[in-house]
Coordinates of C-alpha atoms in Angstrom, one line a residue:
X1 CA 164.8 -114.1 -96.8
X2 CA 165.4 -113.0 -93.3
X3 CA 164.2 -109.7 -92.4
X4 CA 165.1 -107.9 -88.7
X5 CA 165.0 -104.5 -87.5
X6 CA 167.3 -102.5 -85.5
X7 CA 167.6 -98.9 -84.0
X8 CA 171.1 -97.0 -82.9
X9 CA 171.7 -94.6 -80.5
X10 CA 174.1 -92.3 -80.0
X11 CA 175.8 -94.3 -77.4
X12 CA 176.5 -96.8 -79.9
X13 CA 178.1 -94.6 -81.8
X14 CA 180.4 -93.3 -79.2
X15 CA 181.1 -96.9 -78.2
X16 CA 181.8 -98.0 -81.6
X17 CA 184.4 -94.5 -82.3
X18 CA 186.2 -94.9 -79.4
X19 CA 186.5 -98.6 -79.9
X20 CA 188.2 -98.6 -83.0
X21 CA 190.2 -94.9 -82.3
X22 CA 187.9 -93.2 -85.4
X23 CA 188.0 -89.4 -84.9
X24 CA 185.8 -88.8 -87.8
X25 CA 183.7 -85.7 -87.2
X26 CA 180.9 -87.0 -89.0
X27 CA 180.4 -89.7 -86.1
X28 CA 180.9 -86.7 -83.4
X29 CA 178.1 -85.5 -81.5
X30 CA 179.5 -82.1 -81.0
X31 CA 182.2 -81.6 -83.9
X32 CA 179.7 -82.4 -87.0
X33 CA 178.4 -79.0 -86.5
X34 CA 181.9 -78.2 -87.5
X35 CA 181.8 -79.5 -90.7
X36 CA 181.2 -77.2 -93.6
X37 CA 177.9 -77.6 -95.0
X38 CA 176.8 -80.7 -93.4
X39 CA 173.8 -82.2 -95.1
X40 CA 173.6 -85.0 -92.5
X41 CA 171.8 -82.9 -89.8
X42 CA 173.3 -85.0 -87.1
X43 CA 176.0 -87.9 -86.3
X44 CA 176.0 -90.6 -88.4
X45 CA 176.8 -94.4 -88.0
X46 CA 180.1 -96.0 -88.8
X47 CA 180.4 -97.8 -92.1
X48 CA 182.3 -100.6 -90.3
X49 CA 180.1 -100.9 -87.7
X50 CA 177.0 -101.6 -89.9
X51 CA 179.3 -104.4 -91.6
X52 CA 180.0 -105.6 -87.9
X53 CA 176.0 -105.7 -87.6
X54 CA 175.8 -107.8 -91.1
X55 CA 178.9 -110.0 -90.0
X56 CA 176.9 -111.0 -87.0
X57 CA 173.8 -111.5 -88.5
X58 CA 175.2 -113.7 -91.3
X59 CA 177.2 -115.6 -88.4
X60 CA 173.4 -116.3 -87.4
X61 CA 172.3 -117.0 -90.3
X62 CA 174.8 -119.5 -91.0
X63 CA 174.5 -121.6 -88.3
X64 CA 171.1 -121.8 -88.4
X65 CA 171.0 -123.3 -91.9
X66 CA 174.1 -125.2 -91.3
X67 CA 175.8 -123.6 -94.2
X68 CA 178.8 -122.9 -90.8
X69 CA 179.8 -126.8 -91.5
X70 CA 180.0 -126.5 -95.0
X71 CA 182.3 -123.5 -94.8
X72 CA 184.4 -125.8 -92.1
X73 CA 184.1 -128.9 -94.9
X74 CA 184.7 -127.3 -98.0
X75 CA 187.5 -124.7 -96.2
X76 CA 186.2 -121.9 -97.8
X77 CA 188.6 -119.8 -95.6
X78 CA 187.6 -116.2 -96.7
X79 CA 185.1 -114.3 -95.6
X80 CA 184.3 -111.3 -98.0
X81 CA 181.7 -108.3 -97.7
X82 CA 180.7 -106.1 -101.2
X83 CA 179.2 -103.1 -99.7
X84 CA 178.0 -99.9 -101.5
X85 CA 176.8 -96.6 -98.9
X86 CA 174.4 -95.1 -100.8
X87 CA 172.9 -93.2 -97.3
X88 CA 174.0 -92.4 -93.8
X89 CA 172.3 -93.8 -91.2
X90 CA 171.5 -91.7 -88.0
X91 CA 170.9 -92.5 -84.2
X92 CA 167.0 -92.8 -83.4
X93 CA 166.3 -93.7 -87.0
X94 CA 165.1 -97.5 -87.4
X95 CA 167.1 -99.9 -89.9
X96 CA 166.1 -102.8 -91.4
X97 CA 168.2 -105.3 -92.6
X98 CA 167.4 -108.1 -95.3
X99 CA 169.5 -111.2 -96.1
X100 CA 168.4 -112.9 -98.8
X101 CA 168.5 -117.1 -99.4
X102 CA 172.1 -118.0 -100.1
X103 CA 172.8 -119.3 -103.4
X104 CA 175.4 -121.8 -103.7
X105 CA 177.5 -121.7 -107.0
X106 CA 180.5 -124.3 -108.3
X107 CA 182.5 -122.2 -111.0
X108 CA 184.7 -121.1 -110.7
X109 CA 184.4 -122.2 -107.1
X110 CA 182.7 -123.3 -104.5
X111 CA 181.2 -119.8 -103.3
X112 CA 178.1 -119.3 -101.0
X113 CA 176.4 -115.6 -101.6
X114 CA 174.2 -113.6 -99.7
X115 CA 172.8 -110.4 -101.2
X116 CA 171.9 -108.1 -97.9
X117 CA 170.1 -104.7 -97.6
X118 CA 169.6 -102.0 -95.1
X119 CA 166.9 -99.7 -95.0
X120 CA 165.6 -96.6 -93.3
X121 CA 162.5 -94.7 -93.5
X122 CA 162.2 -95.7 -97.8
X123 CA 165.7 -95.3 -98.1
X124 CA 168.3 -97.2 -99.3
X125 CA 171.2 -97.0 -96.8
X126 CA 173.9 -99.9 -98.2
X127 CA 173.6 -102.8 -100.5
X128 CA 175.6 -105.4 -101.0
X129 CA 176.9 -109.1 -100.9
X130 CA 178.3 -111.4 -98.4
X131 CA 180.9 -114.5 -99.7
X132 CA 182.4 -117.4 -98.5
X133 CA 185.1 -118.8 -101.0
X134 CA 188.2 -120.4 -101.0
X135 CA 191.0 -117.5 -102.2
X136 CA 190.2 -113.6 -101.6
X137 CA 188.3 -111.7 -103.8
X138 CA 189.7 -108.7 -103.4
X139 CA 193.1 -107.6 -103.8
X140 CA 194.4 -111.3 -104.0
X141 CA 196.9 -110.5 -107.2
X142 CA 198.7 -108.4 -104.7
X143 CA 202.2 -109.7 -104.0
X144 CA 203.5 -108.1 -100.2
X145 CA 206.2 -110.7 -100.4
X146 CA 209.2 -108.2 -101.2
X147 CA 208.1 -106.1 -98.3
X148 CA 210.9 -105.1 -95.1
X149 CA 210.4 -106.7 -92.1
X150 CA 207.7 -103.7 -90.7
X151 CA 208.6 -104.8 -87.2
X152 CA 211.3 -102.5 -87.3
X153 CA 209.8 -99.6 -88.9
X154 CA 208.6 -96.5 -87.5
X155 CA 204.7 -96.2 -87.0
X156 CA 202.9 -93.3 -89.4
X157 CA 205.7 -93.6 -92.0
X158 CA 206.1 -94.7 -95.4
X159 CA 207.5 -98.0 -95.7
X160 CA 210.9 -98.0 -97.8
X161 CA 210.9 -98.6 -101.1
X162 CA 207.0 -98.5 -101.2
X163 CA 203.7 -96.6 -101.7
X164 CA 202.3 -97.8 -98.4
X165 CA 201.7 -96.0 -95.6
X166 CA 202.4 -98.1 -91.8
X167 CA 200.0 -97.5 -89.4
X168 CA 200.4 -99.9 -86.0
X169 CA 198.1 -101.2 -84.0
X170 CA 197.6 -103.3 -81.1
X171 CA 194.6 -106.0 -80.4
X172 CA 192.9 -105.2 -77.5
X173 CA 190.1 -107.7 -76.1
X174 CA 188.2 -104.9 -74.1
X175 CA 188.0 -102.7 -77.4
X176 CA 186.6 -105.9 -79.6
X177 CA 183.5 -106.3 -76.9
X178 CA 182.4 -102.7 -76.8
X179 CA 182.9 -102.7 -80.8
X180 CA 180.9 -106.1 -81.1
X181 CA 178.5 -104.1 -78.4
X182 CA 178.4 -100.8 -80.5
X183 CA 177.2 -102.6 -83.3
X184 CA 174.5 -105.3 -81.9
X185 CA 176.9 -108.2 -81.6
X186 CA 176.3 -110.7 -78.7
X187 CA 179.9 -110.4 -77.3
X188 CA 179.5 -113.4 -75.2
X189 CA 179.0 -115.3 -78.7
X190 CA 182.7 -114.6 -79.0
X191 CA 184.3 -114.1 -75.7
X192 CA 183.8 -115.6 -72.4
X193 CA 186.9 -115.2 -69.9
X194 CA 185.5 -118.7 -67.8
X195 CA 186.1 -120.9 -70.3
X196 CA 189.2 -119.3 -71.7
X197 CA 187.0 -119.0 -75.1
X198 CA 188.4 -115.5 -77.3
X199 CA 187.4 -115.5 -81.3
X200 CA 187.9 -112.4 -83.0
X201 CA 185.2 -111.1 -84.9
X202 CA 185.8 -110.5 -88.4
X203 CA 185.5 -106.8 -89.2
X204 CA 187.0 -105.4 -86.1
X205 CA 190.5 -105.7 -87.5
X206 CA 189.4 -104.2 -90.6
X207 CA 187.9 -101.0 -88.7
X208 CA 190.9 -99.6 -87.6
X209 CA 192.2 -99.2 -90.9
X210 CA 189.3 -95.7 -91.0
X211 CA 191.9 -94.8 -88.1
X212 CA 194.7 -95.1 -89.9
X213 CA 193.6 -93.4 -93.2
X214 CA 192.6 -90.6 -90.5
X215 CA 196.0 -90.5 -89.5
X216 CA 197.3 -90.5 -92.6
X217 CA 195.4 -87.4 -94.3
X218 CA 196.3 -85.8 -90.7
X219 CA 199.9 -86.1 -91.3
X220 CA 198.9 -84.7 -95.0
X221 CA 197.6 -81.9 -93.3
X222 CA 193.9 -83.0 -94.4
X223 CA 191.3 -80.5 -93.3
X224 CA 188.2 -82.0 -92.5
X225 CA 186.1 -79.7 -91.5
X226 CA 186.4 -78.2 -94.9
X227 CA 186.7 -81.0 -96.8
X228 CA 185.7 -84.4 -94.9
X229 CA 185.5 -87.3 -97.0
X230 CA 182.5 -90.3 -97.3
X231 CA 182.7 -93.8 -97.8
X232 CA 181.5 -95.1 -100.6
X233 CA 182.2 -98.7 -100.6
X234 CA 184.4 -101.3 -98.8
X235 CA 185.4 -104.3 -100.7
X236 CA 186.9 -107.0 -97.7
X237 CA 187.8 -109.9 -97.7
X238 CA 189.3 -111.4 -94.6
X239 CA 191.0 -114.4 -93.8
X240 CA 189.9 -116.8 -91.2
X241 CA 192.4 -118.9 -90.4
X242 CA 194.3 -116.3 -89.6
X243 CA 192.1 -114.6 -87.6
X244 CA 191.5 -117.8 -85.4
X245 CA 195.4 -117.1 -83.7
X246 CA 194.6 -113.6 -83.0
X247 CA 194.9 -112.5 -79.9
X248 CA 194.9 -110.1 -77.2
X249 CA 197.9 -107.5 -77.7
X250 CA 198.8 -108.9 -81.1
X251 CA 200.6 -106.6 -83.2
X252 CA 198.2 -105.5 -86.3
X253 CA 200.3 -103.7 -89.1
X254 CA 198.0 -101.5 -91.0
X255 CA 199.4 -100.9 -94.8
X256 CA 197.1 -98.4 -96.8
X257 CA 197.9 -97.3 -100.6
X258 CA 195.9 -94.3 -102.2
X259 CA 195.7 -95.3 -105.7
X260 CA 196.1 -92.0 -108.4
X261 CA 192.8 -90.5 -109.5
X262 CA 191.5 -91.1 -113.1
X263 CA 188.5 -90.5 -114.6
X264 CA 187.7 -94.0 -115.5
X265 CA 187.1 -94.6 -112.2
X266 CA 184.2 -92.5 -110.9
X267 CA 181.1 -92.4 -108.7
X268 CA 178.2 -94.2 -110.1
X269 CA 176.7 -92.1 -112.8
X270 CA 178.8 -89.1 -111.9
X271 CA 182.0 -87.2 -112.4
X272 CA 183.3 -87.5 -109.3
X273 CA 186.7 -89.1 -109.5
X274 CA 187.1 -91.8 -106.9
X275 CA 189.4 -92.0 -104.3
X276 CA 190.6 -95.1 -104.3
X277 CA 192.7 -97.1 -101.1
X278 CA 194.3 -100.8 -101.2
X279 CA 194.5 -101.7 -97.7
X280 CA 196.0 -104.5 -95.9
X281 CA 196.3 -105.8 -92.1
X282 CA 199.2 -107.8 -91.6
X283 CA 200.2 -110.0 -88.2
X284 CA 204.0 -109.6 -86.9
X285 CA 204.9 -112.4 -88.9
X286 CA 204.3 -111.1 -91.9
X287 CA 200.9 -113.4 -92.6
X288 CA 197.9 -111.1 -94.1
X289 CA 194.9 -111.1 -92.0
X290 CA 192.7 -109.2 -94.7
X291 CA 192.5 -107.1 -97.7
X292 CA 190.3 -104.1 -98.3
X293 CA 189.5 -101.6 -101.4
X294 CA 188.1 -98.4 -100.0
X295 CA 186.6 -96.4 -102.1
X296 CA 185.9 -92.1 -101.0
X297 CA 184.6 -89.2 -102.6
X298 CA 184.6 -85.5 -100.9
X299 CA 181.4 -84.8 -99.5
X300 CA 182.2 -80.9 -101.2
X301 CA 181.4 -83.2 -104.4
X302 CA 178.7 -84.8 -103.8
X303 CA 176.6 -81.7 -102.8
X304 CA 178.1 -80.6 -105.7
X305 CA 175.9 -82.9 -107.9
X306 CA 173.2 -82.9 -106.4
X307 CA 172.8 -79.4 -106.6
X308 CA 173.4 -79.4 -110.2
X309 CA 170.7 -82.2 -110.7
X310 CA 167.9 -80.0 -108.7
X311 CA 169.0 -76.7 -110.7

């Protein structure tokens, strides 16, 4: 098990929001005062970014057992994070984060797992798993074959004949090194201009789809000072070779699909109905870069229960 600590600032924060175009209020240093009953007494730390933190970490890890040539070997192509939030991290307030020994397992396929933790002052703050198979684990029955060609339709609509919602985006080198910066990623381990050397990190992609479900609850006329909305988990798994072509000022298309409410899908031990996103970032040509469940609840309901568990 590898254990390391780390502590954010706001800066990192700001970087990180601005980064990835996340107007969240619960990441604002002003504007979370705005938000109706806050319990969080303060900005709070990007989901994405902390998975940016594990992605690097891992990367790390990886090469320093050599498990980075078995990946290569065995073409386990996809890279896939299980994360729960079970508490928000704030600036000033020091993390740790375990990985634990990777356990290699054969059926139903060659799959290496990680479990990893974060911590904060005896709290729990995420749990989770990191995987390296062969085919996605999430989202992989999903057929986007019979989709339009999305080049040619209009950003922040619904695509025809669909329940997805398009939200377009742009890849932008500058934006990936304060993101990788934001969230204690050695940029340089990915970019260096000199030798002509530009690898995307994994996650980044996957973070500006919290922009674009932003957008989308704007256009819905979402208010989220009254009602904001938490993360609860992200399911992701992304694919690598795909992600090796990326480039600067690549198109991203950004698909996202709120699944109805039902009661058999609720917040651990609770109630609360889940609110449930398929996700998906696609490249011009149509080829899917990664695949996300999000899961949200209102924070209204969350205080909710906990005030009915103290009463």
């Amino acid at each position: 098990m590898t254990q390391q600590s780390f502590t954010f600032e706001q800066i990192h924060i700001e970087v990180a929001r601005n980064a990835s175009d996340d107007f969240n209020l619960f990441h604002d240093k002003h504007k979370w005062l705005q938000i109706t009953h806050n319990p969080f007494k303060g900005p709070i730390v990007l989901g994405f970014q902390l998975n940016t933190l594990i992605e690097y970490q891992m990367r790390l890890y990886r090469e320093a057992q050599h498990e980075d040539q078995i990946i290569a070997e065995k073409q386990l192509r996809f890279s896939n994070y299980q994360i729960t939030f079970v508490n928000a991290l704030r600036p000033r307030q020091e993390m740790a984060l375990n990985i634990k020994k990777t356990l290699i397992n054969t059926i139903p396929e060659l799959t290496l797992t990680n479990r990893v933790a974060m911590k904060s002052q005896g709290k729990t703050i995420l749990l989770g798993y990191k995987k390296e198979t062969k085919s996605p684990l999430f989202l992989a029955d999903v057929d986007l074959g019979g989709l339009p060609d999305l080049n040619g339709i209009a950003d922040k609509t619904v695509v025809p004949g669909t329940d997805f919602f398009l939200k377009r985006k742009w890849m932008n080198n500058g934006n990936v090194k304060n993101f990788l910066s934001g969230s204690f990623a050695e940029q340089s381990d990915y970019f260096d201009e000199l030798t002509h050397v530009a690898h995307y990190p994994e996650v980044y992609p996957c973070s500006l789809t919290s922009g674009a479900l932003l957008e989308k609850a704007q256009l819905e006329n979402h208010d989220f000072k009254r009602n904001p909305m938490v993360y609860t988990s992200h399911d992701i798994s992304v694919d690598r070779v795909h992600l090796a072509r990326v480039k600067n000022n690549d198109k991203l298309h950004i698909l996202v699909k709120q699944l109805p409410e039902s009661k058999d899908n609720t917040l651990n031990q609770t109630s609360i109905m889940l609110r449930t996103y398929e996700c998906f970032g696609l490249l011009e040509d149509g080829t899917i870069l990664y695949r996300i469940k999000l899961n949200l609840v209102p924070l209204e309901e969350i205080l909710r229960n906990l005030r009915g568990k103290a009463a």
